[in-house]
């Protein structure tokens, strides 16, 4: 009887530990897919409908604040312009946040790891800081929500929100646009 109880306890602890560690593993898989420029592997970790809705909502809110600040909230032409821009923005987000859009973004954003023939320097050692290691924090924001926040030491730069899909599965479902973008 003690062996069965011990085996059940070990199994429960193993399931709990792997369930707790699963978003960290998903984050590792996302980073690996990006480093390897593997758009198909990356796409398996994205919830495209939820991601599209998140990006659209935030960009439309930012655009509305910008238009209200420049044209005033009572300007009828500003309202018309906002509707036209919103329709265009919706189509743009639908195109960019799609499997084909992810393939294009991953393929265009990759930097060759080969050294520069003239200087012998690695391309990731750029003057603008693009090659520096990303500073971020990651942790649970709830039982089914895992948040990865990028930061630069003075302010939060945005966040990636992963939502649980099953016991061990996680998918990127939302992107919180940086506070600088939201304040514009």
Short mmCIF file of N, CA and C in Angstrom, two decimals:
data_model
loop_
_atom_site.label_atom_id
_atom_site.label_comp_id
_atom_site.label_asym_id
_atom_site.label_seq_id
_atom_site.Cartn_x
_atom_site.Cartn_y
_atom_site.Cartn_z
N UNK A 1 0.82 -1.20 0.00
CA UNK A 1 0.00 0.00 0.00
C UNK A 1 0.86 1.27 0.00
N UNK A 2 2.00 1.24 0.75
CA UNK A 2 2.87 2.39 0.81
C UNK A 2 3.52 2.67 -0.55
N UNK A 3 3.83 1.60 -1.29
CA UNK A 3 4.45 1.77 -2.61
C UNK A 3 3.48 2.46 -3.57
N UNK A 4 2.22 2.10 -3.52
CA UNK A 4 1.22 2.71 -4.40
C UNK A 4 1.04 4.18 -4.05
N UNK A 5 0.95 4.48 -2.76
CA UNK A 5 0.80 5.86 -2.31
C UNK A 5 2.01 6.69 -2.74
N UNK A 6 3.20 6.15 -2.56
CA UNK A 6 4.42 6.85 -2.95
C UNK A 6 4.46 7.07 -4.46
N UNK A 7 4.08 6.06 -5.23
CA UNK A 7 4.07 6.19 -6.70
C UNK A 7 3.07 7.25 -7.15
N UNK A 8 1.90 7.29 -6.52
CA UNK A 8 0.89 8.30 -6.86
C UNK A 8 1.40 9.70 -6.51
N UNK A 9 2.03 9.83 -5.34
CA UNK A 9 2.56 11.13 -4.93
C UNK A 9 3.65 11.61 -5.89
N UNK A 10 4.54 10.72 -6.28
CA UNK A 10 5.60 11.07 -7.23
C UNK A 10 5.00 11.47 -8.58
N UNK A 11 3.98 10.73 -9.02
CA UNK A 11 3.34 11.06 -10.30
C UNK A 11 2.66 12.42 -10.24
N UNK A 12 1.98 12.72 -9.15
CA UNK A 12 1.31 14.01 -9.00
C UNK A 12 2.34 15.14 -8.99
N UNK A 13 3.43 14.96 -8.28
CA UNK A 13 4.48 15.99 -8.23
C UNK A 13 5.10 16.17 -9.61
N UNK A 14 5.33 15.08 -10.34
CA UNK A 14 5.91 15.18 -11.69
C UNK A 14 4.97 15.92 -12.64
N UNK A 15 3.68 15.62 -12.58
CA UNK A 15 2.72 16.31 -13.44
C UNK A 15 2.66 17.79 -13.10
N UNK A 16 2.62 18.10 -11.80
CA UNK A 16 2.56 19.51 -11.38
C UNK A 16 3.82 20.27 -11.80
N UNK A 17 4.98 19.64 -11.64
CA UNK A 17 6.24 20.31 -12.00
C UNK A 17 6.33 20.55 -13.50
N UNK A 18 5.95 19.56 -14.30
CA UNK A 18 6.03 19.76 -15.75
C UNK A 18 4.97 20.76 -16.23
N UNK A 19 3.80 20.76 -15.61
CA UNK A 19 2.78 21.75 -15.97
C UNK A 19 3.25 23.15 -15.62
N UNK A 20 3.93 23.30 -14.47
CA UNK A 20 4.45 24.61 -14.08
C UNK A 20 5.55 25.07 -15.02
N UNK A 21 6.42 24.18 -15.45
CA UNK A 21 7.55 24.53 -16.30
C UNK A 21 7.19 24.65 -17.77
N UNK A 22 6.02 24.22 -18.16
CA UNK A 22 5.66 24.18 -19.58
C UNK A 22 5.70 25.53 -20.30
N UNK A 23 5.30 26.67 -19.70
CA UNK A 23 5.41 27.92 -20.46
C UNK A 23 6.86 28.34 -20.70
N UNK A 24 7.74 28.01 -19.76
CA UNK A 24 9.16 28.31 -19.95
C UNK A 24 9.71 27.49 -21.13
N UNK A 25 9.28 26.26 -21.24
CA UNK A 25 9.70 25.42 -22.36
C UNK A 25 9.14 25.97 -23.68
N UNK A 26 7.89 26.41 -23.67
CA UNK A 26 7.30 27.01 -24.88
C UNK A 26 8.06 28.26 -25.27
N UNK A 27 8.43 29.08 -24.30
CA UNK A 27 9.21 30.28 -24.57
C UNK A 27 10.56 29.91 -25.19
N UNK A 28 11.17 28.86 -24.69
CA UNK A 28 12.43 28.36 -25.27
C UNK A 28 12.22 27.91 -26.72
N UNK A 29 11.11 27.21 -26.99
CA UNK A 29 10.82 26.76 -28.35
C UNK A 29 10.59 27.95 -29.28
N UNK A 30 9.94 29.00 -28.81
CA UNK A 30 9.72 30.20 -29.63
C UNK A 30 11.05 30.85 -29.95
N UNK A 31 11.93 31.00 -28.95
CA UNK A 31 13.24 31.62 -29.18
C UNK A 31 14.07 30.78 -30.15
N UNK A 32 14.00 29.46 -30.02
CA UNK A 32 14.74 28.57 -30.92
C UNK A 32 14.21 28.69 -32.35
N UNK A 33 12.90 28.73 -32.51
CA UNK A 33 12.31 28.87 -33.85
C UNK A 33 12.72 30.18 -34.49
N UNK A 34 12.77 31.25 -33.70
CA UNK A 34 13.21 32.54 -34.23
C UNK A 34 14.68 32.50 -34.62
N UNK A 35 15.50 31.91 -33.78
CA UNK A 35 16.94 31.84 -34.07
C UNK A 35 17.23 31.00 -35.30
N UNK A 36 16.43 29.95 -35.50
CA UNK A 36 16.63 29.07 -36.65
C UNK A 36 15.85 29.53 -37.88
N UNK A 37 15.13 30.65 -37.77
CA UNK A 37 14.29 31.17 -38.85
C UNK A 37 13.29 30.12 -39.33
N UNK A 38 12.72 29.38 -38.39
CA UNK A 38 11.77 28.32 -38.70
C UNK A 38 10.36 28.85 -38.46
N UNK A 39 9.76 29.39 -39.50
CA UNK A 39 8.44 30.02 -39.38
C UNK A 39 7.35 29.00 -39.07
N UNK A 40 7.47 27.80 -39.59
CA UNK A 40 6.47 26.77 -39.31
C UNK A 40 6.46 26.40 -37.83
N UNK A 41 7.64 26.23 -37.25
CA UNK A 41 7.72 25.93 -35.82
C UNK A 41 7.19 27.08 -34.98
N UNK A 42 7.49 28.30 -35.40
CA UNK A 42 6.99 29.48 -34.69
C UNK A 42 5.47 29.56 -34.77
N UNK A 43 4.92 29.29 -35.93
CA UNK A 43 3.47 29.39 -36.12
C UNK A 43 2.70 28.42 -35.23
N UNK A 44 3.30 27.30 -34.86
CA UNK A 44 2.60 26.35 -33.99
C UNK A 44 2.41 26.91 -32.58
N UNK A 45 3.13 27.94 -32.24
CA UNK A 45 3.04 28.53 -30.90
C UNK A 45 2.26 29.85 -30.89
N UNK A 46 1.59 30.17 -31.99
CA UNK A 46 0.84 31.42 -32.08
C UNK A 46 -0.65 31.13 -32.23
N UNK A 47 -1.48 31.86 -31.49
CA UNK A 47 -2.93 31.80 -31.63
C UNK A 47 -3.30 32.99 -32.51
N UNK A 48 -3.36 32.77 -33.83
CA UNK A 48 -3.52 33.86 -34.78
C UNK A 48 -4.79 34.70 -34.58
N UNK A 49 -5.96 34.11 -34.41
CA UNK A 49 -7.15 34.95 -34.21
C UNK A 49 -7.06 35.86 -32.98
N UNK A 50 -6.60 35.32 -31.86
CA UNK A 50 -6.49 36.13 -30.65
C UNK A 50 -5.40 37.19 -30.79
N UNK A 51 -4.30 36.83 -31.45
CA UNK A 51 -3.21 37.78 -31.65
C UNK A 51 -3.63 38.93 -32.56
N UNK A 52 -4.36 38.60 -33.64
CA UNK A 52 -4.89 39.63 -34.54
C UNK A 52 -5.78 40.61 -33.78
N UNK A 53 -6.71 40.07 -33.00
CA UNK A 53 -7.64 40.92 -32.26
C UNK A 53 -6.90 41.82 -31.28
N UNK A 54 -5.90 41.29 -30.61
CA UNK A 54 -5.12 42.08 -29.66
C UNK A 54 -4.40 43.24 -30.33
N UNK A 55 -3.72 42.94 -31.42
CA UNK A 55 -2.95 43.97 -32.12
C UNK A 55 -3.89 45.03 -32.72
N UNK A 56 -4.98 44.60 -33.34
CA UNK A 56 -5.94 45.55 -33.92
C UNK A 56 -6.50 46.50 -32.88
N UNK A 57 -6.93 45.95 -31.76
CA UNK A 57 -7.53 46.77 -30.71
C UNK A 57 -6.56 47.83 -30.22
N UNK A 58 -5.33 47.45 -29.96
CA UNK A 58 -4.35 48.39 -29.45
C UNK A 58 -3.95 49.44 -30.48
N UNK A 59 -3.77 49.03 -31.74
CA UNK A 59 -3.41 50.00 -32.77
C UNK A 59 -4.56 50.97 -33.06
N UNK A 60 -5.79 50.47 -33.06
CA UNK A 60 -6.93 51.35 -33.28
C UNK A 60 -7.08 52.36 -32.15
N UNK A 61 -6.85 51.94 -30.92
CA UNK A 61 -6.92 52.86 -29.78
C UNK A 61 -5.82 53.92 -29.87
N UNK A 62 -4.63 53.50 -30.25
CA UNK A 62 -3.52 54.44 -30.41
C UNK A 62 -3.82 55.44 -31.52
N UNK A 63 -4.37 54.94 -32.63
CA UNK A 63 -4.70 55.81 -33.75
C UNK A 63 -5.79 56.80 -33.34
N UNK A 64 -6.80 56.36 -32.61
CA UNK A 64 -7.89 57.24 -32.17
C UNK A 64 -7.36 58.34 -31.27
N UNK A 65 -6.45 58.00 -30.36
CA UNK A 65 -5.85 59.03 -29.49
C UNK A 65 -5.06 60.04 -30.31
N UNK A 66 -4.31 59.55 -31.29
CA UNK A 66 -3.51 60.43 -32.12
C UNK A 66 -4.38 61.38 -32.94
N UNK A 67 -5.43 60.85 -33.53
CA UNK A 67 -6.33 61.69 -34.33
C UNK A 67 -7.05 62.70 -33.45
N UNK A 68 -7.50 62.27 -32.28
CA UNK A 68 -8.19 63.19 -31.37
C UNK A 68 -7.26 64.30 -30.90
N UNK A 69 -5.99 63.98 -30.70
CA UNK A 69 -5.04 64.98 -30.23
C UNK A 69 -4.71 66.00 -31.31
N UNK A 70 -4.65 65.57 -32.56
CA UNK A 70 -4.26 66.49 -33.62
C UNK A 70 -5.45 67.22 -34.25
N UNK A 71 -6.56 66.52 -34.44
CA UNK A 71 -7.68 67.14 -35.15
C UNK A 71 -8.81 67.56 -34.22
N UNK A 72 -8.81 67.10 -32.99
CA UNK A 72 -9.91 67.42 -32.08
C UNK A 72 -11.00 66.38 -32.21
N UNK A 73 -11.71 66.16 -31.12
CA UNK A 73 -12.71 65.10 -31.11
C UNK A 73 -14.00 65.49 -31.80
N UNK A 74 -14.24 66.78 -32.06
CA UNK A 74 -15.50 67.21 -32.67
C UNK A 74 -15.38 67.44 -34.18
N UNK A 75 -14.26 67.11 -34.77
CA UNK A 75 -14.03 67.32 -36.20
C UNK A 75 -14.64 66.16 -36.99
N UNK A 76 -15.65 66.41 -37.86
CA UNK A 76 -16.28 65.32 -38.61
C UNK A 76 -15.33 64.67 -39.62
N UNK A 77 -14.41 65.43 -40.18
CA UNK A 77 -13.46 64.85 -41.12
C UNK A 77 -12.48 63.91 -40.41
N UNK A 78 -12.17 64.21 -39.16
CA UNK A 78 -11.29 63.34 -38.39
C UNK A 78 -11.97 61.99 -38.16
N UNK A 79 -13.27 62.01 -37.89
CA UNK A 79 -14.01 60.76 -37.68
C UNK A 79 -14.04 59.93 -38.96
N UNK A 80 -14.24 60.59 -40.09
CA UNK A 80 -14.23 59.89 -41.38
C UNK A 80 -12.85 59.31 -41.66
N UNK A 81 -11.82 60.10 -41.42
CA UNK A 81 -10.45 59.63 -41.61
C UNK A 81 -10.12 58.45 -40.72
N UNK A 82 -10.65 58.49 -39.50
CA UNK A 82 -10.40 57.40 -38.57
C UNK A 82 -11.06 56.11 -39.06
N UNK A 83 -12.26 56.21 -39.62
CA UNK A 83 -12.94 55.01 -40.13
C UNK A 83 -12.19 54.42 -41.31
N UNK A 84 -11.72 55.27 -42.21
CA UNK A 84 -10.97 54.79 -43.37
C UNK A 84 -9.64 54.16 -42.92
N UNK A 85 -8.95 54.84 -42.03
CA UNK A 85 -7.67 54.33 -41.55
C UNK A 85 -7.87 53.02 -40.77
N UNK A 86 -8.96 52.93 -40.03
CA UNK A 86 -9.25 51.71 -39.27
C UNK A 86 -9.47 50.52 -40.19
N UNK A 87 -10.18 50.75 -41.30
CA UNK A 87 -10.40 49.66 -42.26
C UNK A 87 -9.08 49.21 -42.89
N UNK A 88 -8.24 50.18 -43.24
CA UNK A 88 -6.93 49.84 -43.82
C UNK A 88 -6.05 49.13 -42.79
N UNK A 89 -6.10 49.60 -41.55
CA UNK A 89 -5.32 49.00 -40.49
C UNK A 89 -5.74 47.56 -40.26
N UNK A 90 -7.05 47.30 -40.30
CA UNK A 90 -7.57 45.95 -40.11
C UNK A 90 -7.03 44.99 -41.15
N UNK A 91 -7.02 45.41 -42.41
CA UNK A 91 -6.50 44.55 -43.48
C UNK A 91 -4.99 44.34 -43.33
N UNK A 92 -4.29 45.38 -42.92
CA UNK A 92 -2.85 45.26 -42.75
C UNK A 92 -2.52 44.27 -41.62
N UNK A 93 -3.23 44.38 -40.49
CA UNK A 93 -2.98 43.47 -39.37
C UNK A 93 -3.34 42.04 -39.76
N UNK A 94 -4.44 41.86 -40.50
CA UNK A 94 -4.83 40.52 -40.95
C UNK A 94 -3.74 39.89 -41.80
N UNK A 95 -3.09 40.69 -42.62
CA UNK A 95 -2.02 40.19 -43.49
C UNK A 95 -0.75 39.89 -42.69
N UNK A 96 -0.39 40.81 -41.80
CA UNK A 96 0.86 40.65 -41.06
C UNK A 96 0.76 39.53 -40.02
N UNK A 97 -0.37 39.42 -39.33
CA UNK A 97 -0.53 38.40 -38.28
C UNK A 97 -1.25 37.20 -38.89
N UNK A 98 -0.53 36.51 -39.73
CA UNK A 98 -1.03 35.31 -40.41
C UNK A 98 0.17 34.38 -40.58
N UNK A 99 -0.06 33.11 -40.87
CA UNK A 99 1.09 32.22 -41.09
C UNK A 99 2.05 32.75 -42.17
N UNK A 100 1.50 33.25 -43.28
CA UNK A 100 2.35 33.80 -44.34
C UNK A 100 3.09 35.05 -43.87
N UNK A 101 2.43 35.88 -43.09
CA UNK A 101 3.06 37.08 -42.55
C UNK A 101 4.19 36.74 -41.60
N UNK A 102 4.00 35.71 -40.80
CA UNK A 102 5.05 35.29 -39.87
C UNK A 102 6.25 34.77 -40.65
N UNK A 103 6.01 34.01 -41.70
CA UNK A 103 7.11 33.51 -42.54
C UNK A 103 7.90 34.69 -43.10
N UNK A 104 7.20 35.69 -43.63
CA UNK A 104 7.87 36.86 -44.20
C UNK A 104 8.65 37.63 -43.14
N UNK A 105 8.06 37.84 -41.97
CA UNK A 105 8.74 38.58 -40.91
C UNK A 105 9.97 37.84 -40.40
N UNK A 106 9.85 36.54 -40.21
CA UNK A 106 10.99 35.76 -39.72
C UNK A 106 12.10 35.75 -40.75
N UNK A 107 11.77 35.58 -42.01
CA UNK A 107 12.80 35.53 -43.05
C UNK A 107 13.47 36.88 -43.26
N UNK A 108 12.74 37.98 -43.11
CA UNK A 108 13.34 39.30 -43.33
C UNK A 108 14.09 39.81 -42.11
N UNK A 109 13.73 39.34 -40.91
CA UNK A 109 14.35 39.88 -39.71
C UNK A 109 15.62 39.16 -39.30
N UNK A 110 15.91 38.05 -39.92
CA UNK A 110 17.08 37.27 -39.51
C UNK A 110 18.36 37.95 -39.95
N UNK A 111 19.38 37.86 -39.12
CA UNK A 111 20.69 38.43 -39.40
C UNK A 111 21.65 37.27 -39.61
N UNK A 112 22.46 37.37 -40.63
CA UNK A 112 23.42 36.32 -40.92
C UNK A 112 24.48 36.25 -39.82
N UNK A 113 24.78 35.07 -39.30
CA UNK A 113 25.77 34.94 -38.23
C UNK A 113 27.21 34.97 -38.73
N UNK A 114 27.41 35.12 -40.02
CA UNK A 114 28.77 35.11 -40.55
C UNK A 114 29.46 36.43 -40.24
N UNK A 115 30.75 36.38 -40.05
CA UNK A 115 31.53 37.59 -39.76
C UNK A 115 31.63 38.44 -41.01
N UNK A 116 31.74 39.73 -40.79
CA UNK A 116 31.90 40.67 -41.88
C UNK A 116 33.28 40.46 -42.50
N UNK A 117 33.35 40.31 -43.79
CA UNK A 117 34.60 40.00 -44.48
C UNK A 117 35.62 41.13 -44.36
N UNK A 118 35.14 42.39 -44.33
CA UNK A 118 36.07 43.52 -44.29
C UNK A 118 36.66 43.74 -42.90
N UNK A 119 35.82 43.69 -41.87
CA UNK A 119 36.29 44.05 -40.53
C UNK A 119 36.53 42.85 -39.64
N UNK A 120 35.98 41.71 -40.00
CA UNK A 120 36.10 40.54 -39.16
C UNK A 120 35.16 40.57 -37.96
N UNK A 121 34.35 41.62 -37.89
CA UNK A 121 33.42 41.76 -36.76
C UNK A 121 32.14 41.01 -37.04
N UNK A 122 31.51 40.57 -35.98
CA UNK A 122 30.21 39.91 -36.11
C UNK A 122 29.15 40.98 -36.37
N UNK A 123 28.15 40.67 -37.21
CA UNK A 123 27.10 41.64 -37.48
C UNK A 123 26.26 41.98 -36.26
N UNK A 124 26.23 41.11 -35.24
CA UNK A 124 25.39 41.41 -34.09
C UNK A 124 26.04 42.41 -33.15
N UNK A 125 27.26 42.79 -33.40
CA UNK A 125 27.93 43.79 -32.58
C UNK A 125 27.75 45.16 -33.21
N UNK A 126 26.54 45.59 -33.36
CA UNK A 126 26.25 46.85 -34.02
C UNK A 126 26.30 48.02 -33.06
N UNK A 127 26.51 49.20 -33.59
CA UNK A 127 26.60 50.40 -32.77
C UNK A 127 25.26 50.79 -32.18
N UNK A 128 24.16 50.44 -32.84
CA UNK A 128 22.85 50.86 -32.34
C UNK A 128 22.31 49.96 -31.24
N UNK A 129 23.04 48.96 -30.82
CA UNK A 129 22.62 48.12 -29.71
C UNK A 129 21.71 46.98 -30.10
N UNK A 130 21.52 46.73 -31.39
CA UNK A 130 20.62 45.67 -31.82
C UNK A 130 21.13 44.30 -31.41
N UNK A 131 22.44 44.18 -31.22
CA UNK A 131 23.00 42.89 -30.88
C UNK A 131 23.06 42.60 -29.39
N UNK A 132 22.67 43.57 -28.54
CA UNK A 132 22.76 43.31 -27.11
C UNK A 132 21.67 42.34 -26.67
N UNK A 133 21.96 41.65 -25.58
CA UNK A 133 21.04 40.63 -25.08
C UNK A 133 19.76 41.28 -24.58
N UNK A 134 18.64 40.67 -24.90
CA UNK A 134 17.34 41.20 -24.49
C UNK A 134 17.19 41.06 -22.98
N UNK A 135 16.65 42.09 -22.36
CA UNK A 135 16.38 42.08 -20.94
C UNK A 135 14.89 41.91 -20.75
N UNK A 136 14.49 40.83 -20.09
CA UNK A 136 13.07 40.59 -19.91
C UNK A 136 12.83 39.82 -18.61
N UNK A 137 11.58 39.86 -18.19
CA UNK A 137 11.16 39.06 -17.05
C UNK A 137 9.98 38.22 -17.51
N UNK A 138 9.87 37.03 -16.96
CA UNK A 138 8.80 36.12 -17.35
C UNK A 138 8.21 35.49 -16.10
N UNK A 139 6.89 35.37 -16.10
CA UNK A 139 6.25 34.74 -14.96
C UNK A 139 4.75 34.61 -15.15
N UNK A 140 4.15 33.89 -14.24
CA UNK A 140 2.71 33.66 -14.28
C UNK A 140 1.97 34.92 -13.86
N UNK A 141 0.88 35.23 -14.56
CA UNK A 141 -0.03 36.31 -14.18
C UNK A 141 -1.37 35.72 -13.78
N UNK A 142 -1.44 34.43 -13.72
CA UNK A 142 -2.62 33.66 -13.36
C UNK A 142 -2.35 32.21 -13.68
N UNK A 143 -3.29 31.36 -13.38
CA UNK A 143 -3.10 29.93 -13.63
C UNK A 143 -2.94 29.64 -15.12
N UNK A 144 -3.69 30.35 -15.95
CA UNK A 144 -3.69 30.10 -17.39
C UNK A 144 -3.04 31.21 -18.20
N UNK A 145 -2.34 32.13 -17.55
CA UNK A 145 -1.73 33.27 -18.23
C UNK A 145 -0.27 33.39 -17.83
N UNK A 146 0.59 33.51 -18.83
CA UNK A 146 2.03 33.65 -18.61
C UNK A 146 2.47 34.88 -19.38
N UNK A 147 3.17 35.80 -18.73
CA UNK A 147 3.53 37.08 -19.33
C UNK A 147 5.05 37.23 -19.39
N UNK A 148 5.53 37.65 -20.56
CA UNK A 148 6.94 37.95 -20.76
C UNK A 148 7.03 39.45 -21.02
N UNK A 149 7.71 40.15 -20.12
CA UNK A 149 7.83 41.60 -20.23
C UNK A 149 9.26 42.00 -20.56
N UNK A 150 9.39 42.79 -21.61
CA UNK A 150 10.69 43.34 -21.98
C UNK A 150 10.86 44.65 -21.24
N UNK A 151 12.10 44.97 -20.89
CA UNK A 151 12.34 46.23 -20.19
C UNK A 151 13.72 46.76 -20.55
N UNK A 152 13.88 48.06 -20.38
CA UNK A 152 15.18 48.67 -20.67
C UNK A 152 15.81 49.26 -19.43
N UNK A 153 15.28 48.98 -18.28
CA UNK A 153 15.85 49.49 -17.04
C UNK A 153 15.09 50.68 -16.48
N UNK A 154 14.42 51.44 -17.35
CA UNK A 154 13.69 52.61 -16.86
C UNK A 154 12.19 52.44 -17.02
N UNK A 155 11.77 51.75 -18.05
CA UNK A 155 10.33 51.61 -18.29
C UNK A 155 10.05 50.29 -18.98
N UNK A 156 8.85 49.82 -18.82
CA UNK A 156 8.44 48.61 -19.51
C UNK A 156 8.32 48.90 -20.99
N UNK A 157 8.79 47.98 -21.81
CA UNK A 157 8.77 48.16 -23.25
C UNK A 157 7.65 47.40 -23.94
N UNK A 158 6.87 46.64 -23.23
CA UNK A 158 5.80 45.86 -23.83
C UNK A 158 5.79 44.47 -23.24
N UNK A 159 4.87 43.64 -23.72
CA UNK A 159 4.78 42.29 -23.16
C UNK A 159 4.19 41.32 -24.18
N UNK A 160 4.55 40.07 -24.02
CA UNK A 160 3.96 38.97 -24.77
C UNK A 160 3.15 38.16 -23.77
N UNK A 161 1.91 37.84 -24.14
CA UNK A 161 1.04 37.09 -23.24
C UNK A 161 0.75 35.72 -23.85
N UNK A 162 1.12 34.69 -23.12
CA UNK A 162 0.86 33.32 -23.54
C UNK A 162 -0.31 32.79 -22.72
N UNK A 163 -1.25 32.14 -23.37
CA UNK A 163 -2.39 31.54 -22.70
C UNK A 163 -2.29 30.02 -22.79
N UNK A 164 -2.75 29.37 -21.73
CA UNK A 164 -2.68 27.91 -21.66
C UNK A 164 -3.65 27.29 -22.67
N UNK A 165 -3.17 26.26 -23.36
CA UNK A 165 -3.98 25.44 -24.27
C UNK A 165 -3.78 23.99 -23.84
N UNK A 166 -4.69 23.47 -23.02
CA UNK A 166 -4.52 22.14 -22.46
C UNK A 166 -3.71 22.22 -21.18
N UNK A 167 -3.12 21.10 -20.76
CA UNK A 167 -2.35 21.09 -19.52
C UNK A 167 -0.95 21.64 -19.73
N UNK A 168 -0.28 21.21 -20.80
CA UNK A 168 1.10 21.62 -21.05
C UNK A 168 1.27 22.58 -22.21
N UNK A 169 0.26 22.81 -23.01
CA UNK A 169 0.39 23.65 -24.18
C UNK A 169 0.17 25.13 -23.89
N UNK A 170 0.95 25.97 -24.54
CA UNK A 170 0.83 27.43 -24.41
C UNK A 170 0.95 28.04 -25.79
N UNK A 171 0.20 29.13 -26.03
CA UNK A 171 0.30 29.84 -27.30
C UNK A 171 0.33 31.34 -27.05
N UNK A 172 1.13 32.02 -27.86
CA UNK A 172 1.18 33.48 -27.80
C UNK A 172 -0.16 34.00 -28.30
N UNK A 173 -0.90 34.66 -27.42
CA UNK A 173 -2.26 35.08 -27.75
C UNK A 173 -2.45 36.58 -27.74
N UNK A 174 -1.49 37.31 -27.21
CA UNK A 174 -1.64 38.76 -27.13
C UNK A 174 -0.27 39.41 -27.05
N UNK A 175 -0.19 40.58 -27.63
CA UNK A 175 1.01 41.39 -27.51
C UNK A 175 0.57 42.72 -26.93
N UNK A 176 1.15 43.08 -25.78
CA UNK A 176 0.88 44.39 -25.21
C UNK A 176 1.91 45.34 -25.80
N UNK A 177 1.41 46.28 -26.58
CA UNK A 177 2.29 47.23 -27.25
C UNK A 177 2.94 48.13 -26.22
N UNK A 178 4.18 48.48 -26.47
CA UNK A 178 4.98 49.27 -25.53
C UNK A 178 4.24 50.52 -25.07
N UNK A 179 4.53 50.91 -23.84
CA UNK A 179 3.87 52.06 -23.24
C UNK A 179 4.12 53.34 -24.04
N UNK A 180 5.29 53.44 -24.67
CA UNK A 180 5.58 54.62 -25.49
C UNK A 180 4.61 54.70 -26.67
N UNK A 181 4.32 53.57 -27.28
CA UNK A 181 3.38 53.53 -28.41
C UNK A 181 1.96 53.84 -27.93
N UNK A 182 1.59 53.31 -26.78
CA UNK A 182 0.24 53.52 -26.26
C UNK A 182 0.00 54.96 -25.85
N UNK A 183 1.05 55.66 -25.45
CA UNK A 183 0.90 57.04 -24.99
C UNK A 183 0.84 58.04 -26.15
N UNK A 184 1.22 57.63 -27.33
CA UNK A 184 1.23 58.55 -28.48
C UNK A 184 -0.16 58.95 -28.89
#
